[in-house]
Each structure stands twice: as structure tokens, then as C-alpha cells.
Coordinates of C-alpha atoms in Angstrom, one line a residue:
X384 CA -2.5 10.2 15.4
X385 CA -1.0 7.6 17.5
X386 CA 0.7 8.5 21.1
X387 CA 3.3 6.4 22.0
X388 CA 1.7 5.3 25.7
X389 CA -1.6 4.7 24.0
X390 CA -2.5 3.5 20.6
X391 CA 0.8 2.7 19.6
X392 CA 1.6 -0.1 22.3
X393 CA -1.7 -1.2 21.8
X394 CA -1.4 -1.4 18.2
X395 CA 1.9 -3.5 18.3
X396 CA 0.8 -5.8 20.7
X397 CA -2.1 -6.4 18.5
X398 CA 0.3 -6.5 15.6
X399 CA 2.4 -9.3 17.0
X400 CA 0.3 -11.2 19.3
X401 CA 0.9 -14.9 18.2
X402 CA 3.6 -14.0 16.4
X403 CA 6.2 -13.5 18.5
X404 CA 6.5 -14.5 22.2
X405 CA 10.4 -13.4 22.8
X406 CA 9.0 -9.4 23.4
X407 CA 9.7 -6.7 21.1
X408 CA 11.3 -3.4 21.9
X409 CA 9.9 -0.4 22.9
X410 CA 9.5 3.2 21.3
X411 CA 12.4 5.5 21.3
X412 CA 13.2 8.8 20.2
X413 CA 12.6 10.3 17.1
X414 CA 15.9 11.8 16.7
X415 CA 17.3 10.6 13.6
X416 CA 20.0 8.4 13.4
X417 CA 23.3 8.9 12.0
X418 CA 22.6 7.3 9.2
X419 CA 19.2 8.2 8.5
X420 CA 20.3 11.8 9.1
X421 CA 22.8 11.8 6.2
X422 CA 20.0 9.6 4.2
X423 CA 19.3 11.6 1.4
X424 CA 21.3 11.3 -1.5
X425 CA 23.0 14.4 -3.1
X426 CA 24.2 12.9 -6.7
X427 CA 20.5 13.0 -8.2
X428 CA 21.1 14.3 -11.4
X429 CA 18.9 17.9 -12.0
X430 CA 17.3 16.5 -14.6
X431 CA 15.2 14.1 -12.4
X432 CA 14.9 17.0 -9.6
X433 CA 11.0 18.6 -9.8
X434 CA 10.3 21.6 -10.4
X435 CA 8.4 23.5 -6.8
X436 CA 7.1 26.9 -6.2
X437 CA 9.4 29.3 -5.1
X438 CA 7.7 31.0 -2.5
X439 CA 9.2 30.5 0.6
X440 CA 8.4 28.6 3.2
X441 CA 6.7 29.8 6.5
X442 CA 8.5 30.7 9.4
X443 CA 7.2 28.6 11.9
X444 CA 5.5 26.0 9.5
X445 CA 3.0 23.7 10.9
X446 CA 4.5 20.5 13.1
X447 CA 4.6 16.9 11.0
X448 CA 2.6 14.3 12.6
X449 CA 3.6 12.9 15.7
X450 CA 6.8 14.6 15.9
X451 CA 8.1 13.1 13.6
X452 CA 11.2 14.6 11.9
X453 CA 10.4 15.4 7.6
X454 CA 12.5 12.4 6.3
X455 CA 10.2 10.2 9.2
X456 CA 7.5 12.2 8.1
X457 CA 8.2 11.4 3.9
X458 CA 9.1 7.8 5.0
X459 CA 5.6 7.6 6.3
X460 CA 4.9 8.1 2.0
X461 CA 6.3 4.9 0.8
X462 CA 5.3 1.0 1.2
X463 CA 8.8 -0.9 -0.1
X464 CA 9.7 -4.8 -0.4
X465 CA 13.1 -5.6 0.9
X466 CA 15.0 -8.8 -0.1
X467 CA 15.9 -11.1 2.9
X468 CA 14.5 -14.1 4.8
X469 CA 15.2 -12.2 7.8
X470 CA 15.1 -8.4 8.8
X471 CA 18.9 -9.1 9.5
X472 CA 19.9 -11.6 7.4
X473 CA 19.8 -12.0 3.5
X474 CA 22.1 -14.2 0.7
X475 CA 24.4 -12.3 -1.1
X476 CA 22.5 -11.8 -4.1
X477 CA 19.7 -10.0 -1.7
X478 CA 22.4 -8.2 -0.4
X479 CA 23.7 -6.8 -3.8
X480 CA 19.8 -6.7 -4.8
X481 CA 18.6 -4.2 -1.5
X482 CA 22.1 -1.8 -2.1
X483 CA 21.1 -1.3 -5.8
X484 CA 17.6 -0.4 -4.6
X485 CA 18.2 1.3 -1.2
X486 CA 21.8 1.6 -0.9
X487 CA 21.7 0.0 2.3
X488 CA 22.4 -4.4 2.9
X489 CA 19.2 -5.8 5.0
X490 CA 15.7 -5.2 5.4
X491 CA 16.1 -3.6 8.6
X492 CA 18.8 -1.2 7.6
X493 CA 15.9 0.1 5.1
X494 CA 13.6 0.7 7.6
X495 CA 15.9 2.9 9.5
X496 CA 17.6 5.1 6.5
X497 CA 14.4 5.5 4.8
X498 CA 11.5 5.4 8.0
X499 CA 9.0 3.7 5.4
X500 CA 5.4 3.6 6.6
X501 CA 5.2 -0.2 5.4
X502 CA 6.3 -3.3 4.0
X503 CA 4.9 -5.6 1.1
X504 CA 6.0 -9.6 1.4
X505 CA 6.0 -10.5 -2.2
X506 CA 8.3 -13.6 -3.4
X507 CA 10.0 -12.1 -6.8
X508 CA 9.1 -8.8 -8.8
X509 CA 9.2 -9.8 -12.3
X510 CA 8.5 -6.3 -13.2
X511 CA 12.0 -5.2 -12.2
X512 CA 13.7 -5.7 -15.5
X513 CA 17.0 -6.4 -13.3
X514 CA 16.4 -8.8 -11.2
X515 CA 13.0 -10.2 -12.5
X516 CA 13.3 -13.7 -11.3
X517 CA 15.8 -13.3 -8.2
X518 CA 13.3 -14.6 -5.1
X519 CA 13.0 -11.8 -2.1
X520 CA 12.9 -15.0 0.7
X521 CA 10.4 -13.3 2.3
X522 CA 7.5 -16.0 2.0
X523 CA 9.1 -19.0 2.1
X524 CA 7.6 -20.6 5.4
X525 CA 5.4 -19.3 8.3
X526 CA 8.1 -19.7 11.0
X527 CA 10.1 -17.3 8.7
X528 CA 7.3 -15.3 8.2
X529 CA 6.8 -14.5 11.5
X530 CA 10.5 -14.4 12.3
X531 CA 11.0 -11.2 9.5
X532 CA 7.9 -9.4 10.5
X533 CA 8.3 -9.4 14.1
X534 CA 12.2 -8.5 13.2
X535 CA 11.0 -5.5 11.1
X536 CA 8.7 -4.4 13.3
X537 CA 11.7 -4.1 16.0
X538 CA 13.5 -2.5 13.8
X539 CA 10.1 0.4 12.4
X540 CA 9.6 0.8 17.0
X541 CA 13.7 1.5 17.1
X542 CA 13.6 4.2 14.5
X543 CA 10.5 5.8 14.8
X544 CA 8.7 4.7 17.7
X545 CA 5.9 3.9 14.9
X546 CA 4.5 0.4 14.0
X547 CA 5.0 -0.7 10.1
X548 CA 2.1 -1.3 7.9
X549 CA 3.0 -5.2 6.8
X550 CA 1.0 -6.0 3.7
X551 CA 0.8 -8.8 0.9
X552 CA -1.5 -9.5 -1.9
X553 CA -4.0 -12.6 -0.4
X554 CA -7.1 -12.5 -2.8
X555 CA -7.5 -16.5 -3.6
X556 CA -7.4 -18.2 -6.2
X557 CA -4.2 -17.3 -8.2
X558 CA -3.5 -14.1 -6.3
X559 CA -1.9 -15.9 -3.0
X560 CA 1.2 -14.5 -2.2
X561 CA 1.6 -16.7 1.2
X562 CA 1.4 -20.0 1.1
X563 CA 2.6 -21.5 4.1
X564 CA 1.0 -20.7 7.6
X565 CA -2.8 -19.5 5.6
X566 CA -5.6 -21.7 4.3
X567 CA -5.8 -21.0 0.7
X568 CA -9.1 -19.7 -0.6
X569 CA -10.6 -20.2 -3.5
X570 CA -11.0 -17.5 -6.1
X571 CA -13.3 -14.5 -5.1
X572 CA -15.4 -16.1 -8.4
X573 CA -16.0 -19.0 -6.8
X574 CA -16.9 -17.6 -3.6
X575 CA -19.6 -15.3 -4.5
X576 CA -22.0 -18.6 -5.3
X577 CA -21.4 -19.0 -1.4
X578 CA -23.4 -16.2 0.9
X579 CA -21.9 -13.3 2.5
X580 CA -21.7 -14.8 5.9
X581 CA -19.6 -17.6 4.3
X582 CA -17.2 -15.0 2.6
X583 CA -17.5 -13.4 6.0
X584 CA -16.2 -16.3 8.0
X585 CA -14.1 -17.2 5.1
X586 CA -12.0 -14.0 5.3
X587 CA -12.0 -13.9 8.9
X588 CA -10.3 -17.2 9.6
X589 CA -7.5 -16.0 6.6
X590 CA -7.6 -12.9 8.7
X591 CA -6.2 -14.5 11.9
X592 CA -4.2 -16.5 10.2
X593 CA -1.9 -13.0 8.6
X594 CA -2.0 -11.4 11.6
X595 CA -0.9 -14.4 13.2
X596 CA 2.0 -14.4 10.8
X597 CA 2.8 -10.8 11.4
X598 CA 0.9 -9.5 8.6
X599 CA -1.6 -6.7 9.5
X600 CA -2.7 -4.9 5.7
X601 CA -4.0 -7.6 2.8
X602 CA -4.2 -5.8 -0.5
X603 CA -7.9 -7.6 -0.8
X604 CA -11.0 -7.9 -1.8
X605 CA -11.0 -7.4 -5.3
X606 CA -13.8 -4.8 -5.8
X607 CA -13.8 -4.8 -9.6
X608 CA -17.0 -5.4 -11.6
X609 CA -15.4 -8.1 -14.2
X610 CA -17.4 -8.0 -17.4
X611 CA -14.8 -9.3 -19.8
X612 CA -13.5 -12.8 -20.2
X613 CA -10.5 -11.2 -21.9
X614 CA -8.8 -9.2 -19.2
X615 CA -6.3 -9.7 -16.6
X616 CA -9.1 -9.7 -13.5
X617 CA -11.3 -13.0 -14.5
X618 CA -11.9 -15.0 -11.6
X619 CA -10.8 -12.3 -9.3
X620 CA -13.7 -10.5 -9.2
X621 CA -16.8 -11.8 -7.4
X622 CA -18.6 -11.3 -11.1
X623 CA -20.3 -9.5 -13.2
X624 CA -23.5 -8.2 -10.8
X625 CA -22.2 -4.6 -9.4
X626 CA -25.0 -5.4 -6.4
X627 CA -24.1 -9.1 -6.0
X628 CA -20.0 -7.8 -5.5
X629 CA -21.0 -5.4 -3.4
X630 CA -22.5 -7.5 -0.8
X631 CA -19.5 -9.7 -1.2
X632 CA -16.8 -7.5 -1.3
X633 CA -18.5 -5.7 2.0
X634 CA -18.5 -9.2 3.4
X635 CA -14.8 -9.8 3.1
X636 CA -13.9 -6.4 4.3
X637 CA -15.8 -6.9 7.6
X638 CA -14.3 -10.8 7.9
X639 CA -11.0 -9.5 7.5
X640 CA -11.0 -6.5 9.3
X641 CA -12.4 -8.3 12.5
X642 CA -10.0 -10.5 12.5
X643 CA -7.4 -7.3 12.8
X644 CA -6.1 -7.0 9.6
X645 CA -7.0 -3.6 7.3
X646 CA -8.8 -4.7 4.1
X647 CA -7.9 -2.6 0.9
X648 CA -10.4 -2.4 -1.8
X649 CA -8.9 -2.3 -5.5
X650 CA -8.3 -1.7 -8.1
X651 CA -10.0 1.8 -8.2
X652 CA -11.7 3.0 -9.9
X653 CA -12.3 0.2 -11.7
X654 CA -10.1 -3.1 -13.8
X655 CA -13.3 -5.4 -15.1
X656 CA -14.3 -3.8 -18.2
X657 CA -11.0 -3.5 -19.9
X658 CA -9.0 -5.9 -21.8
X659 CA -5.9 -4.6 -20.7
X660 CA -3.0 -5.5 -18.4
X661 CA -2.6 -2.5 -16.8
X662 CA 1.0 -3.7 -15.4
X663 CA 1.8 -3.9 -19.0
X664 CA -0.3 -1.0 -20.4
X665 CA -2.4 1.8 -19.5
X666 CA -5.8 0.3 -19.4
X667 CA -8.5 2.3 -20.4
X668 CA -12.0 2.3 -19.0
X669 CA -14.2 3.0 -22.5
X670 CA -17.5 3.8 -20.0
X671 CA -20.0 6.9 -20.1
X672 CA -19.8 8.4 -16.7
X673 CA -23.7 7.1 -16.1
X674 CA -22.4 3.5 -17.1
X675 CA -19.4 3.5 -14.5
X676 CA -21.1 5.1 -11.9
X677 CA -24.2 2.1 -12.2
X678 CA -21.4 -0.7 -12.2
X679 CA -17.6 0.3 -11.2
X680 CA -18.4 2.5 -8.7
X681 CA -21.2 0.4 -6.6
X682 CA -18.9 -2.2 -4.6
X683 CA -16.2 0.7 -3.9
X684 CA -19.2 2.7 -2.6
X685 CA -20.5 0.1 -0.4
X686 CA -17.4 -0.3 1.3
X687 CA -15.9 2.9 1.0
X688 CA -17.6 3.7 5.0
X689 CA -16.0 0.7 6.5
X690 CA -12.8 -0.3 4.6
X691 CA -9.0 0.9 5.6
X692 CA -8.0 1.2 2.6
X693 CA -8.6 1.8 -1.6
X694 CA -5.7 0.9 -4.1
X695 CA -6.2 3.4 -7.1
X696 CA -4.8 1.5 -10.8
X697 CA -3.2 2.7 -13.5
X698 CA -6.4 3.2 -15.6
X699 CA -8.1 6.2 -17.3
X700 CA -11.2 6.9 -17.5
X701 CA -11.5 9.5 -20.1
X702 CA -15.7 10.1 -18.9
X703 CA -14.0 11.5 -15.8
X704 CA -10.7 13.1 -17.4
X705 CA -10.6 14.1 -20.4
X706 CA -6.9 14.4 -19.9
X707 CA -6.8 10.0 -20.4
X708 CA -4.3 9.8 -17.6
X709 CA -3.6 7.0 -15.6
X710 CA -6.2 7.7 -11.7
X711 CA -2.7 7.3 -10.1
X712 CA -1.8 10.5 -11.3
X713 CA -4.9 12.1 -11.8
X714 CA -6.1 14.5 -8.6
X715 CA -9.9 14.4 -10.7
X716 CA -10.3 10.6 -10.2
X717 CA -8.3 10.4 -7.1
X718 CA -8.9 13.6 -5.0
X719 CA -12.0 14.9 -6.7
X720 CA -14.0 11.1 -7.6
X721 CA -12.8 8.6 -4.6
X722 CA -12.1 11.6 -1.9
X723 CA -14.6 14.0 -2.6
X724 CA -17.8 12.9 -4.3
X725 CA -17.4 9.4 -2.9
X726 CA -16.1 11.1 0.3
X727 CA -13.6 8.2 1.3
X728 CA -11.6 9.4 4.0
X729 CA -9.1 6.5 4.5
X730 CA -6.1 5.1 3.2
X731 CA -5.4 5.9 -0.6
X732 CA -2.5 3.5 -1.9
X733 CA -1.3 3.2 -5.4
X734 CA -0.4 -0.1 -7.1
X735 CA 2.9 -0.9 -7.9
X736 CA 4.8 2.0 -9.4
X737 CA 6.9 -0.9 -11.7
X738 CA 4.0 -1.2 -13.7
X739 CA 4.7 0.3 -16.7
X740 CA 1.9 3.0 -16.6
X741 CA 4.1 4.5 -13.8
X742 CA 7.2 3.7 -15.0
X743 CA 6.7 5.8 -18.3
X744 CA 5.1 8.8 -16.5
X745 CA 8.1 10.3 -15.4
X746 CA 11.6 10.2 -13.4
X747 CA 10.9 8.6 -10.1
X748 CA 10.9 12.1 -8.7
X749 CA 7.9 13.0 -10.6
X750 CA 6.5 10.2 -10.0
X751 CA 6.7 10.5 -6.8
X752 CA 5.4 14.4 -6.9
X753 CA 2.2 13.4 -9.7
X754 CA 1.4 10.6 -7.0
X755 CA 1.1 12.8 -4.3
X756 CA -0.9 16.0 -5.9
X757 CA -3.1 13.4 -7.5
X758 CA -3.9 12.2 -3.8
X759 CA -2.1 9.2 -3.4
X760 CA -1.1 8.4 0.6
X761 CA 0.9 5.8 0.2
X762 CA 3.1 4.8 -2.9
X763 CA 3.6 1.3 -3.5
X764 CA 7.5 -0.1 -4.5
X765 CA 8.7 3.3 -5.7
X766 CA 11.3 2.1 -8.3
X767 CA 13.7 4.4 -7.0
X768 CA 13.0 4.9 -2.8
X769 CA 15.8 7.6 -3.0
X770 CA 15.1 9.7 -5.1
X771 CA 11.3 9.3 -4.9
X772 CA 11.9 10.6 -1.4
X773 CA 14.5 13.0 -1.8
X774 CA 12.4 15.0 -4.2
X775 CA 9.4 15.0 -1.6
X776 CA 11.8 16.1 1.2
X777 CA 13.3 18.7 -1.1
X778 CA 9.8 20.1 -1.8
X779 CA 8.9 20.1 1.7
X780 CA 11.3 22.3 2.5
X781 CA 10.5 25.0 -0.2
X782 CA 6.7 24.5 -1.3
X783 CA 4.3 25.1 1.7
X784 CA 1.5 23.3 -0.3
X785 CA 3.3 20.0 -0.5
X786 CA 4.6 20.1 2.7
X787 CA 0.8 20.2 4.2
X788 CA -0.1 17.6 1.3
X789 CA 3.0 15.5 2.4
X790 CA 1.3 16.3 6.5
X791 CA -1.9 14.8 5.2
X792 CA -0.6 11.7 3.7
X793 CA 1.4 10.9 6.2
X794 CA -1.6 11.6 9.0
X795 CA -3.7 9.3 7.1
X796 CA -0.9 6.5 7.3
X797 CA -1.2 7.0 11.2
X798 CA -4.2 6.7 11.0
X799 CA -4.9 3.4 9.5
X800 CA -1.8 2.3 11.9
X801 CA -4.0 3.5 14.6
X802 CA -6.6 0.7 14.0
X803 CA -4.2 -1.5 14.4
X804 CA -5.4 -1.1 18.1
X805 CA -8.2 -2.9 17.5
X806 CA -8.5 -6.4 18.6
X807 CA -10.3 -9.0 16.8
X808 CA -14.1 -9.6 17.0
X809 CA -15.5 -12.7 15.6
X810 CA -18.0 -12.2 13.5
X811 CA -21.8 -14.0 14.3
X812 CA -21.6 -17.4 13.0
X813 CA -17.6 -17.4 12.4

């Protein structure tokens, strides 16, 4: 949990350091604002609304995480991409863009009606079937970069008195969502014929470079075991040797992390044996359980005691459930496999809920509800922020077992916040 005199400053500063030298403003109360007390839309039609158990809700229920109010505390749930060069400024088209997705203009008027824990920098999403190619200007040059982050961190300190989880997807190879302001690494393929002190080093230097620009989450390593030529992961992987990715995929993880950025392994619990795209399809991992756990589960194991965070796909693995649902959605793969047996106890994140595994299981609403009894902390682009966090807030208040599920998501956010704190170490030889 982060106190506001402590870990919080701390975490900030360590946040912003080299990116910013014109100060940034300092906690406030948590009292809601006007407009992020009358938030929540009303007009969600009832067939989108989820269904919640009926039994009422304790009389003095247990108090969200840091004081934070229940819309702070659902917030806390969700890691969006706003359009907009700047956490005030955007083009017109942005503008339109951000009300049809948030009702709200700017980046920073998102952060303060909907309190998200964090913010992805991508360029376009061409999985939004609206605006597929229309560019979000929010990686188009380091001194912008820096400019937006530090802006919507401003604006996270203003509303919440929390920091923002900044993230982008910074493999290598063709998975480089920055390009201005970081050295570009090869693919993770290419790097594995290097040693682990080299990926080390290499990952640290790319480390201070994001945090330099603001950023403080990269959706990296890849952990998956790649065993087909045919599928979407290729040269992502570090190959086809479950030991040799583990040692590399640790390696990255402990380069990036010293550098003061949280590494997130993905995709689990497992993209290198299937064919399929799974931001096309639901991609299905045709293992026995023996099989997977010799191969797709080694590097996430190896990591799993050190790394801030694990991205869960949209892929079944019918070995593990029977039910052939995608792990996003599935509490046996998510809460009972990564949680449990595996007995990860960071940062759970789902991939992009535009893929169309996610996009066909449900209303936003239930999406939003399957992610988070499946075990899902934090929910990557919701397509539909407002009603994916109206239903949670409306089951808070009347289900006193997603309320303490919506408490434990939104502890584990702070918590990977919290490390924020740390500053970086280089590692031996880097």
C-alpha cells in the first residue's frame, strides 16, 4: 500500500526523474471531483448490466485501499490509451476519438473521471474497427514523450494522490512501440545467441532510457516457448529451448527491472505452440498437461519470484480446462495455475480486450466481471471504460465477494506502484 509521505513521493520522483525538471504537483485529497463524482453513466442499457448476488452488503464493509473512494478504487482496475500528444492537448479528431471512448476531450480529463491505474502509449489501435488507422500522437518524439507522461502523471497525483502505471509494448525486433528517445533492440531471437549478462545489460540500458522518457511498466520479455514457424510469436521468443528462454527471459527481467522499470512476462500461459493469432482468434494450446508444464510453463516459473508483472492471453488450454475458454476468463488457468500452483503473487494483466477473443466473450460489462473472477488485476484497453467500470462499481456495492475481489486487484496495483520507489541499480558488468 503506498502512504502518501512515503512510497508515494518516492515513487514519483523516481517516476519522473530525467524527465521532467519543471516539478510536479503534489498529492491531494481523495475526495472526488465534481466530475468524477457524477462519472458513472446511467443510460447502460440492462441488457449489458451483470447479473450479482443479492445478498446484501455488510454494514461496515472493509475500507478500499488507501482510502481511496470505490470509483478510485475500480479505476485502480483498468490500464487505457488516451489520444493526444499532450495530457492537455489533442487534434480534433483525438478529441472526437477520446469522447466516443471516455466521454470526456483530453487525456488528462480521463484520468480524473475514470481514476485509471495506468496508461499504455501505443501509436494507432487497428483493432478498433472505428478508428483503426487514426494515430493516438502519443509516440511521436521523446521531447513529447516525456512532455505527456510527466503531464499525466500531474494529472493521476491531482486526482488520486496515486502515481500512474505508464506502460508500452518494447520487446525488439518488430514489437517497438517507441521509437524516438530508446535504442532499438534486436529481436529477443536474435538475442538469445548473446549471453544473459548481454541481455542483461541490453535491457537495462533500454530500461533507463523508458524511465527516462516517463515510462515506468514495458509489456516485455516475451516468455513464450516458440515452437512453430507458423505463428504470430516467431522471432519474439528467445526460441525453442524452455531452459535456454528461461535464463534469458530472467535476464531481461532483472536488466529492466534495475533500471526502474516493472518487467511483465507474457503471454501466459503460453503463445509458441499455436498457429494462431490470438488477436484474431482464440488460440488454442493442443498440449498434454505433462507437455506444457516441461516447456510453456518453465521461463514463466523462472521468473515468476522476481517479475512485476504476468500478461495472461487469450488462449485455452483444454489440458487445464476442459471448459476451452480463453485463460483471460478462466479463474483455473488464471487463479488456480499462475496464482496458486505457480504461487505468483504480483501483477496479473490481461492483453488487450479488442482482441477478438475478448471482444466476442461478452458485453463489456461481462467482460469486465469474467476478467475479474478469473483473476485478472488489471484489464488492458477495456473497449468500453464506462460501462466496464460501471458494472464493477455496481457490483461493489451489492456483492460483498466482488467487492473484496475488486480490494485485492486494486491492492495488487499499489503494489507494483509501490516499487516504483525503487531506484535503479546497475547491474555487474552494465
Amino acid at each position: 500500500m503506498l502512504k502518501r509521505e512515503g512510497a508515494l513521493a518516492g515513487a514519483l520522483l523516481a517516476v519522473l526523474t530525467t524527465a521532467c525538471q519543471s516539478g510536479t504537483a503534489g498529492p491531494t485529497s481523495r475526495t472526488p471531483s465534481p466530475a468524477s463524482a457524477s462519472a458513472s453513466p446511467t443510460n447502460i442499457p440492462p441488457s449489458t448490466r451483470v447479473a450479482t448476488a443479492t445478498a446484501a452488503a455488510p454494514a461496515t464493509p472493509r475500507q478500499n485501499p488507501d482510502g481511496l473512494s470505490d470509483a478510485q478504487t475500480v479505476g485502480q482496475l483498468f490500464m487505457v490509451y488516451a489520444y493526444g500528444s499532450g495530457a492537455q492537448g489533442a487534434t480534433p479528431a483525438q478529441r472526437a476519438a477520446n469522447l466516443a471512448l471516455f466521454g470526456v476531450a483530453t487525456p488528462a480529463e480521463v484520468i480524473r473521471r475514470w481514476h485509471p491505474g495506468g496508461v499504455i502509449l501505443i501509436d494507432t489501435n487497428n483493432l478498433d474497427p472505428q478508428r483503426p488507422s487514426l494515430s493516438s500522437g502519443n509516440v511521436s518524439g521523446a521531447a513529447q514523450i516525456t512532455a505527456l507522461t510527466t503531464g499525466l502523471q500531474k494529472a493521476a497525483l491531482a486526482d488520486t494522490g496515486l502515481p500512474l502505471l505508464i506502460a508500452t509494448d518494447q520487446e525488439g525486433g518488430r514489437v517497438q512501440r517507441i521509437k524516438h528517445g530508446v535504442t532499438l533492440l534486436p529481436p529477443q531471437r536474435a538475442l538469445a545467441r548473446t549471453s544473459p549478462a548481454a541481455v542483461t545489460c541490453s535491457y537495462y540500458g533500454l530500461g533507463r532510457q523508458l524511465r527516462a522518457l516517463g515510462v515506468n511498466q514495458d509489456f516485455a520479455p516475451d516468455a513464450d516457448v516458440v515452437t512453430t514457424s507458423a505463428g504470430v510469436i516467431g522471432d519474439r521468443s528467445f526460441g525453442p529451448d524452455p531452459v535456454v528462454d528461461a535464463s534469458a527471459v530472467r535476464a531481461a527481467v532483472t536488466g529492466l527491472q534495475d533500471a526502474g522499470v516493472l518487467a511483465t512476462l507474457k503471454h501466459w500461459p503460453g503463445h509458441g505452440s499455436t498457429n494462431t493469432d490470438s488477436h484474431a482468434n482464440l488460440a488454442v494450446i493442443n498440449q498434454s498437461a505433462a507437455a506444457w508444464r516441461n516447456q510453456d510453463r518453465v521461463p514463466f516459473a523462472q521468473s515468476a519470484p522476481i517479475a512485476a508483472g504476468i500478461m495472461v492471453g487469450h488462449l485455452a488450454l483444454p489440458a487445464l480446462d476442459p471448459t476451452g475458454r480463453a485463460a483471460t476468463f478462466s479463474p483455473a488457468l488464471v487463479t488456480g495455475l499462475l496464482r496458486r500452483e505457480l504461487g505468483y503473487s504480483g501483477l496479473i494483466i490481461s492483453d488487450s480486450l479488442f482482441m477478438e477473443p475478448a471482444r466476442v466473450a461478452g458485453t463489456p460489462a461481462q467482460v469486465a466481471i469474467l476478467a475479474l473472477r478469473a483473476g485478472i488485476d488489471l484489464q488492458l484497453e477495456p473497449i468500453s471504460l464506462p460501462e466496464s467500470a460501471t458494472a464493477l462499481r455496481a457490483a461493489m456495492g451489492t456483492d460483498p465477494a466482488v467487492r473484496a475481489l475488486i480490494q485485492a486487484a486494486a491492492e495488487r496495483v499499489l503494489a507494483a506502484k509501490a516499487k516504483l520507489d525503487k531506484a535503479p541499480v546497475p547491474p555487474p558488468g552494465c
